[in-house]
XYZ file of C-alpha atoms in Angstrom:
708
model
C 14.273 -53.651 30.341
C 13.735 -49.885 30.564
C 13.237 -47.719 27.479
C 16.612 -46.633 26.093
C 15.285 -43.420 24.542
C 12.320 -41.242 25.478
C 9.423 -41.472 23.031
C 9.760 -37.800 22.103
C 13.253 -38.557 20.761
C 11.817 -40.917 18.080
C 10.855 -39.992 14.531
C 9.231 -42.545 12.203
C 9.330 -40.950 8.757
C 8.944 -41.916 5.118
C 10.714 -40.507 2.073
C 8.073 -40.246 -0.671
C 8.025 -38.719 -4.164
C 7.519 -39.230 -7.880
C 9.998 -41.516 -9.641
C 13.479 -39.970 -10.158
C 12.895 -37.058 -7.754
C 15.863 -38.244 -5.670
C 14.409 -40.214 -2.749
C 17.074 -42.927 -2.672
C 19.886 -40.427 -3.249
C 18.563 -38.372 -0.333
C 18.376 -41.477 1.877
C 21.985 -42.369 1.003
C 23.095 -38.898 2.141
C 21.068 -39.175 5.340
C 22.805 -42.463 6.197
C 26.196 -40.933 5.454
C 25.711 -37.776 7.521
C 24.215 -39.707 10.446
C 27.251 -42.016 10.490
C 25.393 -45.214 9.460
C 27.698 -45.703 6.481
C 31.054 -44.308 5.432
C 30.734 -44.181 1.671
C 28.042 -43.081 -0.772
C 26.866 -45.167 -3.722
C 25.006 -43.351 -6.480
C 21.842 -44.849 -7.997
C 23.291 -44.586 -11.542
C 26.319 -46.662 -10.477
C 24.242 -49.729 -9.515
C 23.238 -50.932 -12.988
C 26.493 -52.845 -13.377
C 25.009 -55.145 -10.645
C 28.288 -55.001 -8.665
C 27.085 -52.555 -6.032
C 23.841 -51.187 -4.626
C 22.583 -48.314 -2.561
C 21.571 -49.278 0.972
C 17.825 -49.261 0.325
C 17.789 -50.427 -3.327
C 19.361 -53.831 -2.752
C 17.074 -56.084 -4.856
C 18.489 -57.332 -8.162
C 15.450 -55.861 -9.932
C 16.100 -52.438 -8.347
C 19.758 -52.376 -9.339
C 18.959 -53.532 -12.875
C 16.330 -50.815 -13.444
C 17.785 -48.043 -11.266
C 14.455 -47.543 -9.446
C 13.027 -48.376 -6.029
C 10.583 -51.300 -6.158
C 9.921 -52.154 -2.536
C 10.045 -49.923 0.514
C 13.094 -50.440 2.720
C 13.513 -49.524 6.397
C 16.687 -48.096 7.932
C 17.486 -46.554 11.320
C 19.795 -43.606 11.979
C 20.636 -41.187 14.786
C 20.826 -37.412 14.460
C 21.649 -35.094 17.364
C 20.430 -37.636 19.925
C 17.208 -38.474 18.053
C 16.465 -41.929 16.595
C 15.057 -41.635 13.091
C 13.417 -44.714 11.560
C 13.279 -44.087 7.813
C 11.302 -45.904 5.119
C 12.460 -45.210 1.551
C 9.460 -45.818 -0.735
C 9.081 -46.373 -4.515
C 8.051 -43.569 -6.857
C 6.741 -45.691 -9.734
C 2.941 -45.813 -9.941
C 2.927 -49.638 -10.254
C 4.286 -49.859 -6.701
C 1.983 -47.352 -4.976
C 0.982 -50.152 -2.585
C 4.421 -49.832 -0.954
C 3.803 -46.143 -0.243
C 0.274 -46.917 0.943
C 1.220 -49.422 3.606
C 4.267 -47.428 4.704
C 2.260 -44.246 5.267
C -0.238 -46.208 7.352
C 2.381 -46.754 10.082
C 4.487 -43.589 9.780
C 4.203 -40.477 11.939
C 5.591 -38.065 9.347
C 6.972 -37.847 5.826
C 9.479 -35.910 3.756
C 8.047 -35.332 0.279
C 10.867 -34.899 -2.254
C 10.284 -32.760 -5.362
C 12.364 -32.524 -8.525
C 13.428 -28.835 -8.713
C 12.829 -28.849 -12.481
C 9.621 -30.892 -12.805
C 7.897 -29.668 -9.620
C 4.675 -31.455 -8.629
C 4.350 -34.650 -10.704
C 1.480 -37.170 -10.965
C 2.791 -39.723 -8.468
C 3.544 -36.896 -6.026
C -0.163 -36.029 -6.118
C -1.134 -39.677 -5.591
C 1.214 -40.015 -2.627
C -0.004 -36.714 -1.204
C -3.602 -37.968 -1.264
C -2.509 -41.158 0.524
C -0.779 -39.067 3.199
C -3.983 -37.027 3.596
C -5.949 -40.255 3.947
C -3.753 -41.409 6.845
C -3.327 -37.898 8.342
C 0.484 -37.893 8.029
C 2.223 -34.511 8.608
C 4.741 -33.615 5.894
C 7.772 -31.523 4.988
C 8.401 -30.514 1.365
C 12.024 -30.843 0.231
C 12.657 -29.291 -3.204
C 15.630 -31.291 -4.447
C 17.884 -31.010 -7.513
C 18.267 -27.233 -7.302
C 21.615 -27.783 -9.047
C 19.969 -29.029 -12.280
C 19.684 -26.892 -15.399
C 16.128 -25.563 -15.494
C 15.567 -25.795 -11.723
C 12.806 -23.365 -10.787
C 11.974 -22.892 -7.106
C 9.008 -20.596 -7.855
C 7.457 -23.187 -10.199
C 7.726 -25.859 -7.481
C 6.218 -23.630 -4.778
C 3.326 -22.631 -7.055
C 2.652 -26.309 -7.799
C 2.655 -27.188 -4.091
C 0.137 -24.443 -3.379
C -2.149 -24.948 -6.376
C -1.949 -28.661 -7.248
C -1.683 -29.962 -3.689
C -3.966 -27.320 -2.193
C -1.894 -26.512 0.906
C -0.419 -23.465 2.611
C 3.310 -23.548 1.858
C 5.482 -22.139 4.646
C 8.768 -21.140 3.008
C 11.524 -21.972 5.511
C 14.343 -22.101 2.942
C 15.065 -19.889 -0.078
C 17.734 -21.054 -2.577
C 20.810 -18.986 -3.333
C 20.974 -19.423 -7.111
C 20.013 -22.433 -9.236
C 21.657 -24.936 -11.613
C 25.436 -24.241 -11.700
C 25.014 -21.190 -9.462
C 23.283 -23.041 -6.605
C 25.602 -22.398 -3.660
C 23.318 -22.641 -0.623
C 20.121 -21.346 0.906
C 18.589 -18.804 3.228
C 17.116 -20.200 6.461
C 14.216 -17.833 7.162
C 13.578 -19.412 10.561
C 17.113 -18.917 11.898
C 17.536 -15.672 9.881
C 20.855 -16.834 8.422
C 22.200 -18.136 5.132
C 24.222 -21.312 4.525
C 26.891 -21.141 1.813
C 28.841 -24.287 0.866
C 32.482 -24.040 -0.113
C 32.301 -26.971 -2.609
C 30.178 -29.899 -3.863
C 32.188 -32.467 -1.895
C 30.326 -34.721 0.528
C 32.418 -33.399 3.426
C 32.230 -29.755 2.368
C 31.748 -27.129 5.072
C 29.282 -24.301 4.947
C 29.594 -20.709 6.075
C 26.800 -19.163 8.153
C 26.013 -15.623 6.945
C 23.455 -13.151 8.420
C 20.672 -12.680 5.870
C 21.103 -8.903 5.713
C 24.588 -9.484 4.279
C 23.625 -11.942 1.556
C 22.919 -9.351 -1.161
C 26.466 -8.040 -0.785
C 27.933 -11.517 -1.362
C 26.259 -12.633 -4.603
C 25.428 -11.358 -8.049
C 23.374 -14.065 -9.765
C 23.044 -14.087 -13.559
C 19.372 -15.083 -13.473
C 16.755 -12.448 -12.619
C 14.545 -15.055 -10.939
C 17.378 -15.979 -8.538
C 18.065 -12.315 -7.703
C 14.345 -11.734 -7.087
C 14.244 -14.425 -4.398
C 17.181 -12.860 -2.554
C 15.630 -9.376 -2.819
C 12.378 -10.699 -1.314
C 14.005 -12.247 1.773
C 12.770 -9.559 4.240
C 9.212 -9.819 2.887
C 9.250 -13.639 2.905
C 10.622 -13.766 6.461
C 7.814 -11.471 7.596
C 5.272 -13.813 5.912
C 6.806 -16.821 7.662
C 6.653 -15.135 11.080
C 3.033 -14.062 10.657
C 1.854 -17.458 9.342
C 3.740 -19.549 11.914
C 3.059 -17.427 15.013
C -0.649 -17.291 14.142
C -1.067 -20.805 15.604
C -0.186 -19.369 19.059
C -2.463 -16.446 19.890
C -0.294 -15.099 22.715
C 2.916 -15.187 20.649
C 1.131 -13.660 17.658
C -0.250 -10.722 19.667
C 3.178 -10.034 21.152
C 4.698 -10.063 17.662
C 2.024 -7.712 16.250
C 2.328 -5.261 19.151
C 6.104 -5.216 19.636
C 7.603 -6.956 16.639
C 9.390 -9.335 19.042
C 9.170 -13.110 19.401
C 11.045 -15.957 21.072
C 12.966 -18.042 18.445
C 12.178 -21.243 20.385
C 8.479 -20.348 20.428
C 8.671 -19.802 16.654
C 9.987 -23.364 16.167
C 7.245 -24.748 18.406
C 4.651 -22.860 16.372
C 6.011 -24.288 13.112
C 5.902 -27.724 14.692
C 2.297 -27.320 15.818
C 1.213 -25.998 12.417
C 2.952 -28.906 10.676
C 1.445 -31.563 12.950
C -2.083 -30.109 12.694
C -1.816 -29.586 8.930
C -2.262 -25.801 9.104
C 0.702 -25.451 6.748
C 3.586 -27.437 5.249
C 7.218 -26.277 5.682
C 9.130 -25.996 2.399
C 12.881 -26.695 2.314
C 15.343 -26.869 -0.565
C 18.690 -28.389 -1.476
C 20.622 -30.702 -3.759
C 21.139 -34.170 -2.323
C 23.406 -35.181 -5.208
C 25.657 -32.155 -4.574
C 25.491 -32.699 -0.774
C 23.698 -29.448 0.047
C 20.749 -29.111 2.405
C 20.471 -32.694 3.691
C 21.701 -31.864 7.199
C 19.281 -28.914 7.358
C 16.469 -31.223 6.252
C 17.369 -33.606 9.107
C 17.201 -30.690 11.543
C 13.707 -29.905 10.245
C 12.652 -33.540 10.719
C 13.464 -33.466 14.428
C 12.191 -29.892 14.882
C 8.884 -30.064 12.990
C 7.712 -33.670 12.457
C 5.859 -35.449 15.306
C 7.136 -38.141 17.624
C 5.062 -41.375 17.845
C 1.604 -40.614 19.199
C 1.902 -36.826 18.986
C -0.403 -36.926 15.983
C -3.132 -38.890 17.799
C -2.118 -42.557 17.474
C -4.163 -44.985 15.389
C -7.892 -45.655 15.285
C -9.507 -48.707 16.888
C -12.374 -50.101 14.815
C -15.136 -52.672 15.196
C -15.666 -55.664 12.882
C -17.470 -53.423 10.364
C -14.589 -50.964 10.210
C -16.405 -48.267 12.214
C -14.094 -46.155 14.376
C -14.727 -46.726 18.081
C -11.726 -44.985 19.646
C -8.011 -44.191 19.460
C -5.001 -46.205 20.565
C -2.517 -43.986 22.384
C 1.164 -44.692 21.829
C 2.568 -45.595 25.257
C 4.495 -48.372 27.000
C 2.196 -48.904 29.972
C -0.720 -50.337 27.996
C -1.661 -53.726 26.501
C 0.573 -54.710 23.577
C -0.934 -53.734 20.217
C 0.725 -53.697 16.809
C -0.091 -53.556 13.096
C 1.557 -55.827 10.501
C 2.148 -53.592 7.490
C 4.372 -55.679 5.236
C 5.370 -59.299 4.625
C 8.534 -60.430 2.801
C 9.065 -64.035 1.723
C 12.282 -65.653 0.634
C 13.857 -69.113 0.551
C 14.751 -68.859 4.230
C 11.377 -67.847 5.695
C 9.041 -64.937 6.276
C 9.694 -61.479 7.676
C 6.621 -59.655 8.983
C 7.185 -55.921 9.452
C 5.209 -54.469 12.355
C 4.665 -51.086 13.959
C 4.202 -51.255 17.740
C 1.519 -48.823 18.888
C 1.334 -49.640 22.591
C 2.884 -51.841 25.249
C 6.025 -53.954 25.100
C 6.482 -57.105 22.979
C 9.264 -59.509 23.930
C 10.787 -62.526 22.250
C 8.786 -65.623 23.249
C 5.471 -63.738 23.771
C 2.245 -65.120 22.332
C 0.020 -62.567 20.599
C -3.483 -62.777 19.190
C -3.970 -62.032 15.496
C -7.281 -60.230 16.065
C -8.037 -59.995 12.342
C -7.975 -63.789 11.866
C -8.610 -65.036 15.393
C -5.324 -66.981 15.473
C -2.478 -67.143 17.980
C 1.053 -66.229 16.933
C 4.168 -66.941 19.007
C 7.045 -64.494 18.589
C 10.082 -66.751 18.179
C 12.562 -64.202 16.878
C 12.533 -60.419 16.574
C 14.845 -58.277 14.445
C 15.586 -54.636 13.781
C 15.727 -53.945 10.040
C 18.476 -52.091 8.240
C 17.504 -52.516 4.562
C 18.786 -56.007 3.590
C 20.421 -56.617 6.985
C 18.833 -57.600 10.286
C 19.907 -57.398 13.903
C 18.352 -59.595 16.599
C 16.567 -57.802 19.440
C 14.859 -59.075 22.575
C 11.975 -56.613 22.786
C 10.191 -53.774 21.010
C 8.250 -50.924 22.586
C 5.537 -48.465 21.638
C 6.713 -46.392 18.667
C 9.158 -49.010 17.359
C 9.200 -50.481 13.845
C 10.689 -53.979 13.706
C 10.082 -57.398 12.137
C 8.970 -60.789 13.445
C 10.482 -63.877 11.838
C 8.488 -66.858 10.500
C 4.956 -65.869 11.489
C 2.587 -68.348 9.871
C -0.875 -66.752 9.997
C -0.257 -63.007 9.791
C -0.729 -61.029 6.579
C -0.432 -57.377 5.588
C -2.888 -55.197 7.512
C -3.531 -57.660 10.360
C -3.825 -56.444 13.964
C -1.781 -58.140 16.699
C -2.517 -57.630 20.382
C -2.198 -58.887 23.917
C -4.210 -62.125 24.325
C -6.353 -60.609 27.087
C -6.956 -57.197 25.506
C -7.787 -57.713 21.810
C -8.286 -54.653 19.623
C -8.741 -54.276 15.876
C -6.631 -51.419 14.507
C -7.525 -49.362 11.448
C -6.812 -51.361 8.316
C -5.191 -50.105 5.138
C -7.143 -49.526 1.950
C -5.674 -51.149 -1.152
C -6.412 -50.426 -4.836
C -7.942 -53.050 -7.094
C -5.615 -54.468 -9.779
C -6.408 -53.462 -13.364
C -4.254 -55.797 -15.484
C -3.713 -59.566 -15.548
C -1.395 -62.113 -17.154
C -1.513 -65.876 -17.491
C 1.318 -67.567 -15.577
C 2.589 -71.086 -16.206
C 5.598 -73.052 -14.902
C 8.679 -73.593 -17.053
C 8.137 -77.352 -16.738
C 5.318 -79.674 -15.619
C 7.369 -80.740 -12.617
C 7.273 -77.157 -11.279
C 3.472 -76.792 -11.060
C 3.290 -77.166 -7.269
C 6.396 -75.034 -6.690
C 4.947 -72.254 -8.846
C 1.600 -72.337 -7.024
C 3.337 -72.090 -3.647
C 5.568 -69.250 -4.847
C 2.633 -67.302 -6.315
C 0.705 -67.711 -3.060
C 3.651 -66.266 -1.127
C 3.985 -63.297 -3.507
C 0.256 -62.510 -3.284
C 0.293 -62.842 0.503
C 3.156 -60.340 0.660
C 1.599 -57.857 -1.813
C -2.121 -57.029 -1.325
C -2.277 -55.273 -4.716
C -1.802 -58.664 -6.423
C -4.643 -61.132 -6.985
C -4.460 -64.799 -7.969
C -7.304 -66.421 -9.905
C -7.989 -69.485 -12.009
C -9.865 -69.042 -15.294
C -12.760 -71.482 -15.010
C -12.955 -71.980 -18.778
C -9.286 -72.385 -19.706
C -7.888 -73.572 -16.361
C -5.095 -70.976 -16.646
C -3.599 -69.375 -13.554
C -4.103 -65.600 -13.763
C -2.032 -63.072 -11.826
C -3.560 -59.599 -11.566
C -1.624 -56.461 -10.657
C -1.267 -52.699 -11.050
C 0.693 -52.575 -14.307
C 2.984 -54.358 -16.738
C 6.115 -53.530 -14.728
C 4.475 -54.672 -11.479
C 3.682 -58.111 -12.915
C 7.025 -58.451 -14.678
C 8.924 -57.657 -11.463
C 6.759 -60.093 -9.452
C 7.605 -62.978 -11.795
C 11.295 -62.005 -11.730
C 11.323 -61.865 -7.916
C 9.878 -65.388 -7.783
C 13.029 -66.472 -9.607
C 15.561 -64.538 -7.507
C 13.938 -64.859 -4.059
C 12.115 -68.200 -4.183
C 14.058 -70.062 -6.887
C 10.966 -70.655 -9.063
C 10.890 -69.789 -12.769
C 7.662 -69.165 -14.657
C 6.526 -67.966 -18.068
C 4.285 -64.915 -18.300
C 1.662 -64.523 -21.017
C 0.671 -61.239 -22.622
C -1.133 -58.736 -20.365
C -4.938 -58.673 -20.255
C -7.210 -55.864 -19.127
C -9.460 -56.334 -16.094
C -12.769 -55.213 -17.589
C -15.971 -54.832 -15.554
C -19.650 -55.119 -16.431
C -22.655 -53.101 -15.308
C -26.440 -53.070 -15.599
C -27.558 -51.015 -18.587
C -30.862 -49.974 -17.025
C -33.209 -50.644 -14.113
C -34.808 -54.102 -14.387
C -37.577 -55.829 -12.441
C -37.527 -59.605 -12.735
C -39.325 -62.629 -11.248
C -37.748 -66.054 -11.211
C -39.375 -69.256 -10.025
C -37.228 -72.268 -9.207
C -39.293 -75.443 -9.240
C -37.952 -78.973 -9.306
C -39.823 -82.198 -8.583
C -38.029 -85.561 -8.785
C -40.142 -87.692 -6.465
C -40.356 -87.128 -2.751
C -39.735 -83.603 -1.483
C -38.771 -81.201 -4.266
C -37.333 -77.688 -4.496
C -39.378 -74.523 -4.706
C -38.518 -70.827 -4.417
C -39.715 -67.674 -6.135
C -38.090 -64.259 -5.911
C -39.144 -60.892 -7.268
C -36.244 -58.443 -7.502
C -35.314 -55.051 -8.893
C -31.760 -54.423 -10.089
C -30.763 -50.791 -10.615
C -27.396 -49.350 -11.697
C -25.541 -46.993 -9.335
C -22.897 -44.367 -9.998
C -19.305 -45.537 -10.485
C -17.493 -46.643 -7.344
C -20.679 -47.329 -5.342
C -20.088 -51.075 -5.092
C -22.800 -53.707 -4.692
C -25.777 -53.124 -2.383
C -28.482 -55.563 -1.284
C -31.712 -54.444 0.349
C -34.404 -56.637 1.877
C -37.819 -55.060 1.197
C -39.970 -58.144 1.769
C -43.061 -57.515 3.935
C -45.728 -59.732 5.410
C -43.561 -62.840 5.631
C -43.844 -63.581 1.918
C -40.367 -65.091 2.237
C -39.361 -66.501 5.648
C -36.535 -64.520 7.266
C -34.195 -67.533 7.353
C -34.163 -67.723 3.526
C -33.294 -64.087 2.779
C -29.546 -64.441 3.587
C -29.424 -67.202 0.954
C -30.649 -64.747 -1.702
C -28.073 -62.163 -0.587
C -25.350 -64.820 -0.728
C -26.446 -65.698 -4.270
C -26.070 -62.085 -5.429
C -22.668 -61.722 -3.719
C -21.426 -64.814 -5.520
C -23.105 -64.453 -8.913
C -22.110 -60.832 -9.582
C -18.509 -62.057 -10.009
C -19.422 -63.236 -13.542
C -21.456 -61.066 -15.896
C -23.393 -61.931 -19.033
C -21.268 -60.089 -21.622
C -17.929 -61.834 -21.185
C -17.866 -63.194 -17.642
C -16.331 -60.113 -15.964
C -17.379 -58.898 -12.538
C -20.607 -56.846 -12.430
C -20.199 -53.685 -10.360
C -22.106 -50.677 -9.022
C -25.677 -51.867 -8.667
C -28.364 -52.276 -6.022
C -30.332 -55.540 -5.738
C -33.728 -55.060 -4.072
C -35.609 -58.153 -2.933
C -39.290 -57.118 -3.080
C -41.411 -60.251 -2.894
C -41.523 -63.986 -3.427
C -43.217 -67.258 -2.643
C -42.262 -70.343 -0.696
C -43.578 -73.834 0.028
C -43.814 -75.269 3.546
C -42.173 -78.553 2.511
C -40.217 -77.928 -0.688
C -38.581 -74.579 0.106
C -35.056 -74.378 1.520
C -32.112 -72.007 1.717
C -30.521 -73.861 -1.221
C -33.638 -73.393 -3.346
C -33.703 -69.653 -2.674
C -29.992 -69.368 -3.412
C -30.522 -71.077 -6.786
C -33.461 -68.778 -7.509
C -31.386 -65.685 -6.572
C -28.545 -66.706 -8.872
C -30.821 -67.340 -11.838
C -32.783 -64.144 -11.219
C -29.534 -62.135 -11.297
C -28.320 -63.763 -14.520
C -31.570 -63.258 -16.407
C -32.055 -59.687 -15.139
C -28.506 -58.693 -16.087
C -28.940 -60.170 -19.556
C -32.239 -58.288 -19.991
C -30.831 -54.927 -18.895
C -28.755 -54.328 -22.053
C -25.582 -54.681 -19.949
C -22.578 -52.402 -20.397
C -18.911 -53.344 -20.609
C -16.639 -51.065 -18.566
C -12.915 -50.572 -19.144
C -10.231 -49.046 -16.903
C -9.293 -45.502 -17.888
C -5.772 -44.390 -17.038
C -4.579 -40.878 -16.289
C -1.433 -40.344 -18.344
C 1.189 -37.597 -18.256
C 3.759 -37.430 -21.051
C 6.880 -35.239 -20.823
C 8.974 -34.542 -23.914
C 10.613 -31.854 -26.034
C 8.188 -29.338 -27.580
C 8.999 -30.446 -31.152
C 7.185 -33.755 -30.522
C 4.010 -32.195 -29.049
C 1.846 -32.713 -32.149
C 2.926 -36.353 -32.517
C 2.139 -37.132 -28.862
C -1.311 -35.491 -28.913
C -2.207 -37.136 -32.224
C -1.266 -40.557 -30.876
C -3.303 -40.096 -27.695
C -6.350 -39.235 -29.810
C -5.711 -42.307 -31.985
C -5.754 -44.455 -28.849
C -9.285 -43.230 -27.973
C -7.750 -40.877 -25.428
C -8.669 -37.358 -24.400
C -6.103 -34.616 -23.745
C -7.162 -32.479 -20.775
C -4.144 -30.261 -20.187
C -0.790 -29.306 -21.608
C 1.898 -27.020 -20.271
C 5.551 -26.279 -19.787
C 7.907 -27.929 -17.274
C 11.335 -26.408 -17.441
C 12.538 -26.826 -21.019
C 9.979 -29.524 -21.836
C 6.251 -29.759 -22.530
C 3.787 -31.945 -20.662
C 0.603 -33.494 -21.955
C -2.010 -34.763 -19.499
C -4.967 -36.872 -20.540
C -7.064 -39.991 -20.066
C -6.606 -43.124 -22.189
C -8.185 -46.625 -21.995
C -5.711 -49.156 -20.573
C -6.409 -51.563 -23.442
C -4.845 -49.027 -25.837
C -1.693 -48.453 -23.776
C 0.178 -51.759 -24.044
C 3.578 -51.195 -25.623
C 3.214 -47.402 -25.428
C 6.763 -46.966 -24.161
C 8.126 -48.387 -27.437
C 6.134 -45.868 -29.484
C 7.176 -42.984 -27.235
C 10.872 -43.827 -27.396
C 10.908 -44.191 -31.185
C 8.816 -41.074 -31.877
C 10.751 -38.780 -29.506
C 14.282 -40.084 -30.210
C 14.329 -41.603 -26.728
C 13.701 -38.275 -24.967
C 10.068 -38.783 -23.971
C 8.878 -40.226 -20.655
C 5.431 -40.950 -19.313
C 3.607 -41.955 -16.146
C 0.266 -43.673 -15.947
C -2.122 -44.478 -13.106
C -5.642 -45.893 -12.865
C -8.334 -43.223 -12.581
C -11.802 -44.698 -13.168
C -13.918 -47.164 -15.145
C -15.914 -45.986 -18.178
C -18.314 -47.627 -20.640
C -16.817 -49.172 -23.764
C -18.504 -47.759 -26.895
C -20.983 -50.468 -28.056
C -19.361 -50.733 -31.479
C -16.014 -51.678 -29.926
C -17.157 -54.388 -27.497
C -16.804 -57.292 -29.933
C -13.429 -56.023 -31.185
C -12.021 -55.709 -27.664
C -13.312 -59.123 -26.637
C -11.611 -60.669 -29.684
C -8.300 -59.084 -28.620
C -8.718 -60.448 -25.081
C -9.652 -63.961 -26.218
């Protein structure tokens, strides 16, 4: 079957932002204006559980009024097919943004017009940088009291470190927001009402000042600066095309179509980021944002495709996005429910048809494609094939997990994997009844398989099943989804912190393993140096044995011992991190030595050396940002200090103050209750993992008692 639409008419985009910036509201408007739905449901109307927005269809999302899992929808705009992924804004669900950005070609970053650049916006921006995803900035909520376009633009420039290309300028703010200037087209758009079907008038920019008298000086200033800002846009955009730029400098003339192409090239290469504005809730600016998506964001492959890597993750080439090539795809998400498994995939090359057999290159397993579907949030539509650039889902794949590469059986290729954060908090999970033990284990396995930011462990001492995740809300939602999606109920214990351990100092240690029980015995001796490394370095092993003091076939056994033994430290059994193990010397016996003997010696050497190094306990430190009324500033700062935190910044956001700092995770449980009571319910906060730091020696015993 031939391709229905040329590849350059595709856009695979994500909607990303901080929580409550208006991502889902914007997506609802996009679906309405593209004709995918005929009514609009507001996020605040879903908490009665009787209705839901298209992309927030989970019970947990409707109950909390937030996006929890990314949802895919497809729409058409002016002949272009736009595949959209609406992502969560809450820090506990960053994994959803992570894996979505891995397979997207572009993104619309939504900003709250009052708050500007917020913590999760910065996190998502870094993820987009990591995956080289071109972006548009859409400053939303210009209708809100306190909306400040200048504050948002300054934040984009300074906090995100990019060149902001102002394509839109708002006409007014809060109640006076009536439209915007389009500096690219050199016209203004003025809406006649806030209705979803309202029309807008197109006005030449040189006539705008005669039409409006805004009460706010800051709004008038923007309108007065339109000629200057348009000149800046032309100079910045045309600079990416030397010929067009020279013509503009010499004659002051340019081709409007060339200008759009220049903005597109600058956006795709990252030279600058176009900035748009609007109010999705008041139905202003969404259509113009859609125009910018098709004008400035890349089609599949325009941004260079995806990297091909070897088994060690080293980049060995690029996979172009085209039909006439071996089939290659990346599984970026798995959803489980009572009826089976949906594996979301992005096709990078070739054509995949129903009934094909693919190779899971990551796991070396075959997968037969029995059924393929196109996703529209909670609904699916059967399809017979998918081509390069498509995002679809395969039904009931047994072996494939998030991040796995799928390819033609005869042309295997390993595509760039995603990088996932380590979980920092854990809870004990137990079934509601003894009869549900097996059902709970199966359900937990499915949840962990679908979400790579979850980990499942068994406490060797207590026998408890431990579920580790990114935050209290993350774990709470996971347990609740087991109930609603898999029909399994479980009890969740109180949260526990995922501490780490480290070597306190450099240690040289010799361990001799000698055992004689009649007949051939066991003998191995190792001499090793263990030295701490800077945070985030991981675990390194180096073989420095010379002269055959230890036969080569036994050295991997010592390395295996270190890899296994560092999972349990000598302070409280937490994983030991950030050290180098150097194997310097040793002894062996021709008869009694074996790989097992050297593995035992390596394990014991590690344990004794770690104990002798005055080991350190490390705790996760969270970056926290609190927003509240200024009258509560002293209370908030005092409480952060009481929690062993450190305030690093404070400032003004609209009518409220913000406090930024770093606080140990162990001190943050139940913080929301304190914040609500001490700020009369008007304070909010966000928190994300930043780094591990040493626990003060005097607090180690106290913290371990709390965790026991």
